[in-house]
PDB file of C-alpha atoms in Angstrom:
ATOM      1  CA  MET B1421       0.000   0.000   0.000  1.00 46.00           C
ATOM      2  CA  LYS B1422       2.832   2.375   0.930  1.00 44.00           C
ATOM      3  CA  ARG B1423       4.535   1.606  -2.390  1.00 46.00           C
ATOM      4  CA  PHE B1424       1.309   2.458  -4.229  1.00 40.00           C
ATOM      5  CA  LEU B1425       0.927   5.771  -2.373  1.00 40.00           C
ATOM      6  CA  ASN B1426       4.547   6.668  -3.107  1.00 47.00           C
ATOM      7  CA  GLY B1427       3.926   5.989  -6.807  1.00 48.00           C
ATOM      8  CA  VAL B1428       0.864   8.236  -6.794  1.00 40.00           C
ATOM      9  CA  ALA B1429       2.830  11.005  -5.090  1.00 46.00           C
ATOM     10  CA  LEU B1430       5.609  10.804  -7.677  1.00 44.00           C
ATOM     11  CA  ALA B1431       3.069  10.957 -10.519  1.00 44.00           C
ATOM     12  CA  ILE B1432       1.499  14.091  -9.014  1.00 42.00           C
ATOM     13  CA  VAL B1433       4.905  15.768  -8.688  1.00 41.00           C
ATOM     14  CA  ALA B1434       5.821  14.881 -12.280  1.00 43.00           C
ATOM     15  CA  LEU B1435       2.530  16.283 -13.551  1.00 42.00           C
ATOM     16  CA  ALA B1436       3.055  19.520 -11.623  1.00 45.00           C
ATOM     17  CA  ILE B1437       6.544  19.923 -13.103  1.00 42.00           C
ATOM     18  CA  ALA B1438       5.233  19.266 -16.627  1.00 43.00           C
ATOM     19  CA  LEU B1439       2.553  21.910 -16.213  1.00 43.00           C
ATOM     20  CA  THR B1440       5.073  24.429 -14.852  1.00 45.00           C
ATOM     21  CA  ILE B1441       7.802  24.075 -17.525  1.00 38.00           C
ATOM     22  CA  PRO B1442       5.863  25.757 -20.406  1.00 40.00           C
ATOM     23  CA  SER B1443       5.332  28.869 -18.269  1.00 42.00           C
ATOM     24  CA  LEU B1444       9.075  29.060 -17.626  1.00 41.00           C
ATOM     25  CA  LEU B1445      10.003  28.942 -21.328  1.00 37.00           C
ATOM     26  CA  PRO B1446      10.278  32.225 -23.278  1.00 40.00           C
ATOM     27  CA  PRO B1447       7.237  32.915 -25.468  1.00 42.00           C
ATOM     28  CA  MET B1448       7.561  31.858 -29.125  1.00 34.00           C
ATOM     29  CA  GLN B1449       8.137  34.724 -31.478  1.00 38.00           C
ATOM     30  CA  ALA B1450       5.477  35.238 -34.129  1.00 38.00           C
ATOM     31  CA  VAL B1451       6.799  34.624 -37.644  1.00 36.00           C
ATOM     32  CA  PRO B1452       6.121  37.584 -39.939  1.00 38.00           C
ATOM     33  CA  ALA B1453       3.605  36.850 -42.698  1.00 36.00           C
ATOM     34  CA  GLN B1454       6.163  37.686 -45.378  1.00 38.00           C
ATOM     35  CA  ILE B1455       8.440  34.904 -44.103  1.00 35.00           C
ATOM     36  CA  LEU B1456       5.591  32.420 -43.991  1.00 38.00           C
ATOM     37  CA  LEU B1457       4.840  33.109 -47.644  1.00 44.00           C
ATOM     38  CA  SER B1458       6.959  31.385 -50.268  1.00 49.00           C
ATOM     39  CA  GLN B1459       9.590  33.616 -51.835  1.00 55.00           C
ATOM     40  CA  ASN B1460      11.405  31.264 -54.137  1.00 86.00           C
ATOM     41  CA  ILE B1461      11.491  33.458 -57.233  1.00 92.00           C
ATOM     42  CA  ASN B1462      14.884  35.035 -56.624  1.00 93.00           C
ATOM     43  CA  PHE B1463      16.012  36.736 -59.806  1.00 95.00           C
ATOM     44  CA  LYS B1464      19.753  36.544 -60.419  1.00 92.00           C
ATOM     45  CA  PRO B1465      20.766  39.227 -62.931  1.00 90.00           C
ATOM     46  CA  PRO B1466      23.046  37.953 -65.684  1.00 89.00           C
ATOM     47  CA  ASP B1467      26.272  39.674 -66.659  1.00 83.00           C
ATOM     48  CA  VAL B1468      24.843  41.713 -69.530  1.00 80.00           C
ATOM     49  CA  THR B1469      24.582  45.464 -69.944  1.00 74.00           C
ATOM     50  CA  ALA B1470      22.674  47.912 -72.125  1.00 68.00           C
ATOM     51  CA  PRO B1471      22.262  51.696 -72.332  1.00 56.00           C
ATOM     52  CA  ASN B1472      20.739  52.947 -69.095  1.00 49.00           C
ATOM     53  CA  SER B1473      17.557  54.575 -70.323  1.00 47.00           C
ATOM     54  CA  ARG B1474      14.790  52.880 -68.395  1.00 49.00           C
ATOM     55  CA  VAL B1475      13.465  55.920 -66.539  1.00 45.00           C
ATOM     56  CA  ALA B1476      15.851  58.849 -66.748  1.00 37.00           C
ATOM     57  CA  GLY B1477      15.962  60.119 -70.290  1.00 38.00           C
ATOM     58  CA  THR B1478      13.284  57.750 -71.520  1.00 48.00           C
ATOM     59  CA  HIS B1479      11.376  60.504 -73.276  1.00 47.00           C
ATOM     60  CA  ARG B1480      12.590  62.992 -75.849  1.00 47.00           C
ATOM     61  CA  SER B1481      10.544  65.883 -74.635  1.00 47.00           C
ATOM     62  CA  GLY B1482       6.929  64.842 -74.188  1.00 50.00           C
ATOM     63  CA  GLY B1483       5.851  68.454 -74.613  1.00 56.00           C
ATOM     64  CA  CYS B1484       2.499  67.621 -76.137  1.00 64.00           C
ATOM     65  CA  VAL B1485       1.754  64.571 -73.999  1.00 63.00           C
ATOM     66  CA  LYS B1486       0.020  65.306 -70.714  1.00 65.00           C
ATOM     67  CA  ASP B1487      -0.630  63.088 -67.693  1.00 71.00           C
ATOM     68  CA  VAL B1488       0.920  59.950 -69.140  1.00 79.00           C
ATOM     69  CA  SER B1489       3.779  58.037 -67.569  1.00 87.00           C
ATOM     70  CA  ILE B1490       5.073  54.742 -68.949  1.00 92.00           C
ATOM     71  CA  ILE B1491       7.448  52.500 -66.993  1.00 94.00           C
ATOM     72  CA  PRO B1492       8.727  49.416 -68.806  1.00 96.00           C
ATOM     73  CA  LEU B1493       9.056  46.393 -66.531  1.00 97.00           C
ATOM     74  CA  ILE B1494      12.693  45.608 -67.244  1.00 96.00           C
ATOM     75  CA  PRO B1495      15.757  44.937 -65.076  1.00 94.00           C
ATOM     76  CA  LYS B1496      17.986  47.659 -63.668  1.00 92.00           C
ATOM     77  CA  SER B1497      20.494  46.908 -66.412  1.00 91.00           C
ATOM     78  CA  ASN B1498      17.831  47.927 -68.976  1.00 92.00           C
ATOM     79  CA  ILE B1499      18.300  44.617 -70.807  1.00 93.00           C
ATOM     80  CA  GLY B1500      16.589  41.321 -70.112  1.00 96.00           C
ATOM     81  CA  LEU B1501      17.108  37.826 -71.429  1.00 97.00           C
ATOM     82  CA  THR B1502      14.557  35.420 -72.861  1.00 97.00           C
ATOM     83  CA  VAL B1503      14.542  31.883 -74.190  1.00 96.00           C
ATOM     84  CA  ALA B1504      11.297  32.488 -76.099  1.00 94.00           C
ATOM     85  CA  GLU B1505      11.196  33.143 -79.819  1.00 92.00           C
ATOM     86  CA  MET B1506       8.415  35.675 -79.201  1.00 92.00           C
ATOM     87  CA  PRO B1507       8.546  36.999 -75.622  1.00 95.00           C
ATOM     88  CA  THR B1508       5.931  39.055 -73.792  1.00 96.00           C
ATOM     89  CA  PHE B1509       6.689  42.672 -72.835  1.00 98.00           C
ATOM     90  CA  LEU B1510       5.143  44.430 -69.837  1.00 98.00           C
ATOM     91  CA  ALA B1511       4.869  48.100 -68.927  1.00 97.00           C
ATOM     92  CA  ASP B1512       2.960  50.217 -66.453  1.00 95.00           C
ATOM     93  CA  ILE B1513       0.923  53.008 -68.042  1.00 92.00           C
ATOM     94  CA  SER B1514      -0.160  55.557 -65.463  1.00 84.00           C
ATOM     95  CA  SER B1515      -3.410  56.707 -67.032  1.00 73.00           C
ATOM     96  CA  ALA B1516      -5.749  55.943 -69.862  1.00 62.00           C
ATOM     97  CA  ALA B1517      -4.311  57.675 -72.911  1.00 57.00           C
ATOM     98  CA  THR B1518      -6.581  59.497 -75.307  1.00 62.00           C
ATOM     99  CA  GLN B1519      -3.946  58.962 -77.981  1.00 73.00           C
ATOM    100  CA  GLU B1520      -2.766  55.671 -79.348  1.00 85.00           C
ATOM    101  CA  ILE B1521       0.389  54.170 -77.911  1.00 91.00           C
ATOM    102  CA  GLU B1522       2.841  52.650 -80.326  1.00 93.00           C
ATOM    103  CA  PHE B1523       4.887  49.554 -79.590  1.00 96.00           C
ATOM    104  CA  ALA B1524       7.904  48.773 -81.779  1.00 96.00           C
ATOM    105  CA  LEU B1525      10.527  46.029 -81.747  1.00 96.00           C
ATOM    106  CA  GLN B1526      13.648  46.300 -83.878  1.00 95.00           C
ATOM    107  CA  THR B1527      17.127  44.872 -84.177  1.00 93.00           C
ATOM    108  CA  TYR B1528      19.881  46.675 -82.316  1.00 91.00           C
ATOM    109  CA  ASP B1529      22.732  46.076 -84.719  1.00 86.00           C
ATOM    110  CA  GLY B1530      23.161  49.382 -86.518  1.00 82.00           C
ATOM    111  CA  LYS B1531      20.566  48.458 -89.109  1.00 84.00           C
ATOM    112  CA  ASN B1532      17.547  48.812 -86.800  1.00 86.00           C
ATOM    113  CA  ASN B1533      15.352  46.545 -88.862  1.00 90.00           C
ATOM    114  CA  GLU B1534      11.776  46.525 -87.637  1.00 92.00           C
ATOM    115  CA  VAL B1535      10.579  43.144 -86.379  1.00 92.00           C
ATOM    116  CA  TYR B1536       7.125  44.055 -85.106  1.00 93.00           C
ATOM    117  CA  GLN B1537       4.995  47.147 -84.639  1.00 94.00           C
ATOM    118  CA  THR B1538       1.502  47.733 -83.317  1.00 94.00           C
ATOM    119  CA  THR B1539      -0.647  50.489 -81.810  1.00 93.00           C
ATOM    120  CA  PHE B1540      -3.240  50.315 -79.066  1.00 92.00           C
ATOM    121  CA  LYS B1541      -5.254  52.364 -76.582  1.00 89.00           C
ATOM    122  CA  VAL B1542      -5.381  51.633 -72.877  1.00 88.00           C
ATOM    123  CA  GLU B1543      -8.793  51.671 -71.233  1.00 86.00           C
ATOM    124  CA  LYS B1544      -7.609  52.181 -67.647  1.00 87.00           C
ATOM    125  CA  PRO B1545      -4.289  52.686 -65.853  1.00 90.00           C
ATOM    126  CA  GLY B1546      -2.219  49.682 -64.906  1.00 93.00           C
ATOM    127  CA  ILE B1547       0.192  47.127 -66.298  1.00 96.00           C
ATOM    128  CA  VAL B1548      -0.283  46.068 -69.902  1.00 95.00           C
ATOM    129  CA  GLU B1549       1.231  43.118 -71.741  1.00 96.00           C
ATOM    130  CA  ILE B1550       2.287  43.095 -75.384  1.00 96.00           C
ATOM    131  CA  ASP B1551       2.592  39.708 -77.052  1.00 93.00           C
ATOM    132  CA  ILE B1552       4.448  39.167 -80.313  1.00 87.00           C
ATOM    133  CA  PRO B1553       2.096  37.090 -82.494  1.00 83.00           C
ATOM    134  CA  LYS B1554       3.227  33.910 -84.168  1.00 75.00           C
ATOM    135  CA  LYS B1555       3.125  34.242 -87.937  1.00 68.00           C
ATOM    136  CA  GLY B1556       4.838  31.045 -88.939  1.00 60.00           C
ATOM    137  CA  ASP B1557       7.203  32.835 -91.302  1.00 61.00           C
ATOM    138  CA  GLY B1558      10.023  33.249 -88.785  1.00 58.00           C
ATOM    139  CA  LYS B1559      10.127  37.019 -89.292  1.00 65.00           C
ATOM    140  CA  THR B1560       8.955  37.802 -85.791  1.00 69.00           C
ATOM    141  CA  SER B1561      11.186  35.220 -84.122  1.00 86.00           C
ATOM    142  CA  LEU B1562      14.085  36.660 -82.160  1.00 93.00           C
ATOM    143  CA  GLN B1563      17.423  35.369 -83.348  1.00 93.00           C
ATOM    144  CA  LEU B1564      19.750  33.828 -80.794  1.00 95.00           C
ATOM    145  CA  ASN B1565      22.321  36.148 -79.172  1.00 93.00           C
ATOM    146  CA  GLN B1566      21.047  39.127 -81.158  1.00 92.00           C
ATOM    147  CA  PRO B1567      20.137  42.206 -79.078  1.00 93.00           C
ATOM    148  CA  TYR B1568      16.841  43.929 -79.853  1.00 95.00           C
ATOM    149  CA  GLN B1569      15.389  47.232 -78.738  1.00 95.00           C
ATOM    150  CA  TRP B1570      11.726  47.686 -77.951  1.00 96.00           C
ATOM    151  CA  SER B1571       9.910  50.906 -77.287  1.00 95.00           C
ATOM    152  CA  LEU B1572       6.592  52.388 -76.274  1.00 94.00           C
ATOM    153  CA  SER B1573       5.794  55.852 -77.509  1.00 90.00           C
ATOM    154  CA  VAL B1574       2.971  58.365 -77.674  1.00 87.00           C
ATOM    155  CA  PRO B1575       3.219  60.183 -81.023  1.00 79.00           C
ATOM    156  CA  CYS B1576       2.971  63.953 -81.012  1.00 76.00           C
ATOM    157  CA  ASN B1577       3.826  65.283 -84.424  1.00 70.00           C
ATOM    158  CA  GLN B1578       5.084  64.315 -87.836  1.00 68.00           C
ATOM    159  CA  ASP B1579       8.797  64.532 -87.076  1.00 65.00           C
ATOM    160  CA  TYR B1580       8.566  62.635 -83.748  1.00 68.00           C
ATOM    161  CA  SER B1581      10.605  65.363 -82.038  1.00 69.00           C
ATOM    162  CA  GLU B1582       8.267  65.577 -79.053  1.00 73.00           C
ATOM    163  CA  ASP B1583       7.141  61.961 -78.801  1.00 79.00           C
ATOM    164  CA  TYR B1584       6.944  60.490 -75.328  1.00 85.00           C
ATOM    165  CA  LEU B1585       9.280  57.507 -75.598  1.00 89.00           C
ATOM    166  CA  VAL B1586      10.509  54.720 -73.316  1.00 92.00           C
ATOM    167  CA  THR B1587      12.841  51.928 -74.385  1.00 93.00           C
ATOM    168  CA  GLY B1588      14.166  48.589 -73.250  1.00 95.00           C
ATOM    169  CA  PHE B1589      16.364  45.827 -74.604  1.00 96.00           C
ATOM    170  CA  VAL B1590      15.938  42.094 -74.990  1.00 96.00           C
ATOM    171  CA  GLN B1591      18.216  39.274 -76.062  1.00 96.00           C
ATOM    172  CA  ARG B1592      17.289  35.677 -76.729  1.00 96.00           C
ATOM    173  CA  ILE B1593      19.671  32.968 -75.542  1.00 96.00           C
ATOM    174  CA  GLU B1594      19.820  29.193 -75.778  1.00 94.00           C
ATOM    175  CA  PRO B1595      18.762  27.653 -72.441  1.00 92.00           C
ATOM    176  CA  GLN B1596      21.292  25.550 -70.557  1.00 88.00           C
ATOM    177  CA  PRO B1597      20.681  21.756 -70.529  1.00 89.00           C
ATOM    178  CA  THR B1598      19.494  21.806 -66.907  1.00 86.00           C
ATOM    179  CA  LEU B1599      17.011  24.574 -67.707  1.00 88.00           C
ATOM    180  CA  LYS B1600      15.778  22.691 -70.768  1.00 88.00           C
ATOM    181  CA  GLU B1601      14.815  19.802 -68.512  1.00 86.00           C
ATOM    182  CA  THR B1602      12.875  22.149 -66.255  1.00 85.00           C
ATOM    183  CA  LEU B1603      11.045  23.692 -69.211  1.00 85.00           C
ATOM    184  CA  ALA B1604       9.318  20.358 -69.725  1.00 85.00           C
ATOM    185  CA  ASN B1605       7.723  20.784 -66.280  1.00 81.00           C
ATOM    186  CA  PRO B1606       4.112  22.003 -66.594  1.00 83.00           C
ATOM    187  CA  ASP B1607       4.198  23.587 -63.118  1.00 91.00           C
ATOM    188  CA  ARG B1608       4.390  27.326 -63.796  1.00 93.00           C
ATOM    189  CA  MET B1609       5.776  28.182 -60.371  1.00 94.00           C
ATOM    190  CA  GLU B1610       8.658  25.786 -60.937  1.00 93.00           C
ATOM    191  CA  LEU B1611       9.190  27.380 -64.345  1.00 94.00           C
ATOM    192  CA  ALA B1612       9.254  30.892 -62.856  1.00 96.00           C
ATOM    193  CA  ILE B1613      11.738  29.782 -60.190  1.00 95.00           C
ATOM    194  CA  ALA B1614      13.999  28.216 -62.826  1.00 94.00           C
ATOM    195  CA  TYR B1615      13.811  31.238 -65.117  1.00 96.00           C
ATOM    196  CA  ALA B1616      14.701  33.580 -62.241  1.00 96.00           C
ATOM    197  CA  LYS B1617      17.574  31.383 -61.085  1.00 94.00           C
ATOM    198  CA  ASN B1618      19.020  31.495 -64.604  1.00 95.00           C
ATOM    199  CA  GLY B1619      18.562  35.258 -64.994  1.00 96.00           C
ATOM    200  CA  ILE B1620      15.860  34.948 -67.677  1.00 97.00           C
ATOM    201  CA  TRP B1621      13.900  38.127 -66.949  1.00 98.00           C
ATOM    202  CA  TYR B1622      11.167  38.278 -69.581  1.00 98.00           C
ATOM    203  CA  ASP B1623      10.073  34.681 -69.080  1.00 97.00           C
ATOM    204  CA  THR B1624      10.183  35.023 -65.292  1.00 98.00           C
ATOM    205  CA  ILE B1625       7.912  38.042 -65.143  1.00 98.00           C
ATOM    206  CA  SER B1626       5.517  36.913 -67.880  1.00 97.00           C
ATOM    207  CA  THR B1627       5.082  33.488 -66.252  1.00 97.00           C
ATOM    208  CA  LEU B1628       4.383  35.088 -62.882  1.00 97.00           C
ATOM    209  CA  ALA B1629       1.974  37.545 -64.549  1.00 97.00           C
ATOM    210  CA  GLN B1630       0.033  34.614 -66.020  1.00 95.00           C
ATOM    211  CA  MET B1631      -0.372  33.101 -62.573  1.00 96.00           C
ATOM    212  CA  ARG B1632      -1.430  36.416 -61.080  1.00 96.00           C
ATOM    213  CA  ARG B1633      -4.109  36.943 -63.729  1.00 93.00           C
ATOM    214  CA  GLN B1634      -5.655  33.596 -62.819  1.00 93.00           C
ATOM    215  CA  ALA B1635      -5.396  34.177 -59.064  1.00 94.00           C
ATOM    216  CA  PRO B1636      -5.182  37.964 -58.489  1.00 92.00           C
ATOM    217  CA  ASP B1637      -5.917  37.689 -54.766  1.00 92.00           C
ATOM    218  CA  ASP B1638      -3.433  34.924 -53.986  1.00 95.00           C
ATOM    219  CA  PRO B1639      -1.221  36.323 -51.162  1.00 95.00           C
ATOM    220  CA  MET B1640       1.748  34.119 -52.073  1.00 95.00           C
ATOM    221  CA  LEU B1641       1.724  35.321 -55.699  1.00 96.00           C
ATOM    222  CA  LYS B1642       1.369  38.931 -54.546  1.00 95.00           C
ATOM    223  CA  ALA B1643       4.432  38.501 -52.340  1.00 95.00           C
ATOM    224  CA  GLU B1644       6.427  36.861 -55.145  1.00 97.00           C
ATOM    225  CA  TRP B1645       5.444  39.628 -57.573  1.00 97.00           C
ATOM    226  CA  ALA B1646       6.341  42.406 -55.145  1.00 96.00           C
ATOM    227  CA  GLN B1647       9.682  40.775 -54.315  1.00 96.00           C
ATOM    228  CA  LEU B1648      10.574  40.339 -57.995  1.00 97.00           C
ATOM    229  CA  LEU B1649       9.793  43.937 -58.900  1.00 97.00           C
ATOM    230  CA  LYS B1650      11.480  45.313 -55.792  1.00 96.00           C
ATOM    231  CA  SER B1651      14.669  43.441 -56.684  1.00 96.00           C
ATOM    232  CA  GLN B1652      14.896  45.554 -59.848  1.00 96.00           C
ATOM    233  CA  LYS B1653      13.824  48.879 -58.293  1.00 95.00           C
ATOM    234  CA  LEU B1654      10.298  48.593 -59.687  1.00 97.00           C
ATOM    235  CA  GLU B1655       8.489  48.585 -56.343  1.00 95.00           C
ATOM    236  CA  ALA B1656       6.581  51.737 -57.359  1.00 95.00           C
ATOM    237  CA  VAL B1657       4.417  49.652 -59.686  1.00 95.00           C
ATOM    238  CA  ALA B1658       4.213  46.462 -57.599  1.00 95.00           C
ATOM    239  CA  ASP B1659       0.621  47.193 -56.562  1.00 94.00           C
ATOM    240  CA  LYS B1660      -0.590  48.153 -60.026  1.00 94.00           C
ATOM    241  CA  PRO B1661      -3.203  45.829 -61.543  1.00 94.00           C
ATOM    242  CA  LEU B1662      -2.696  43.775 -64.688  1.00 94.00           C
ATOM    243  CA  VAL B1663      -5.261  45.415 -66.920  1.00 91.00           C
ATOM    244  CA  GLN B1664      -4.897  44.536 -70.609  1.00 89.00           C
ATOM    245  CA  SER B1665      -3.084  42.365 -73.111  1.00 89.00           C
ATOM    246  CA  PHE B1666      -2.353  43.326 -76.704  1.00 90.00           C
TER     247      PHE B1666
END
């Protein structure tokens, strides 16, 4: 009987100690929401350079264009890579323009041969996407390792002297064997991660834009988008909506 009572006493003491220990431990620190969200799309800029004309000096004079601001979504280096024959280009347009906006893509080799040109009107401010259509004749396919210049402009007069103009550069490269294997993966998040890891800007941002259009309220995608744009000093447009495709 005494042995039984001693066992009961020991059990009570052990239970009391177990209940006391949690109160002696320091409280767990709350993990910030941004850390809880996945942030795997870490863009690694490649070792390529282009004329620095993304924001400063992007317009000639813009004297006759009022209340319009266009920011191309391109890296800090002003040049981005792609593995696509016909990549997608993105830009933030601050307000609905009463005039047509002209998009042009041309070679950057001294000859400046035009590859594609189109005009459009934006219905509301936000980020627009311009897709190069497939024609099947190869004329709109970017050649490997050939730099191209693309531009968005708001025409003002016949001699273009006061056009509002922004420019960016793109170069298509052959994907590395390891990236080629990943490209066969249908998971778009995995594709975006692989593109970013390999410094492929245009395909990274267009893939992430596709996911955001399908799930605009997804907090993880919002965080990934904001992180990607912030990494290239584009945080000013991180909250802008994706409004139109052309």
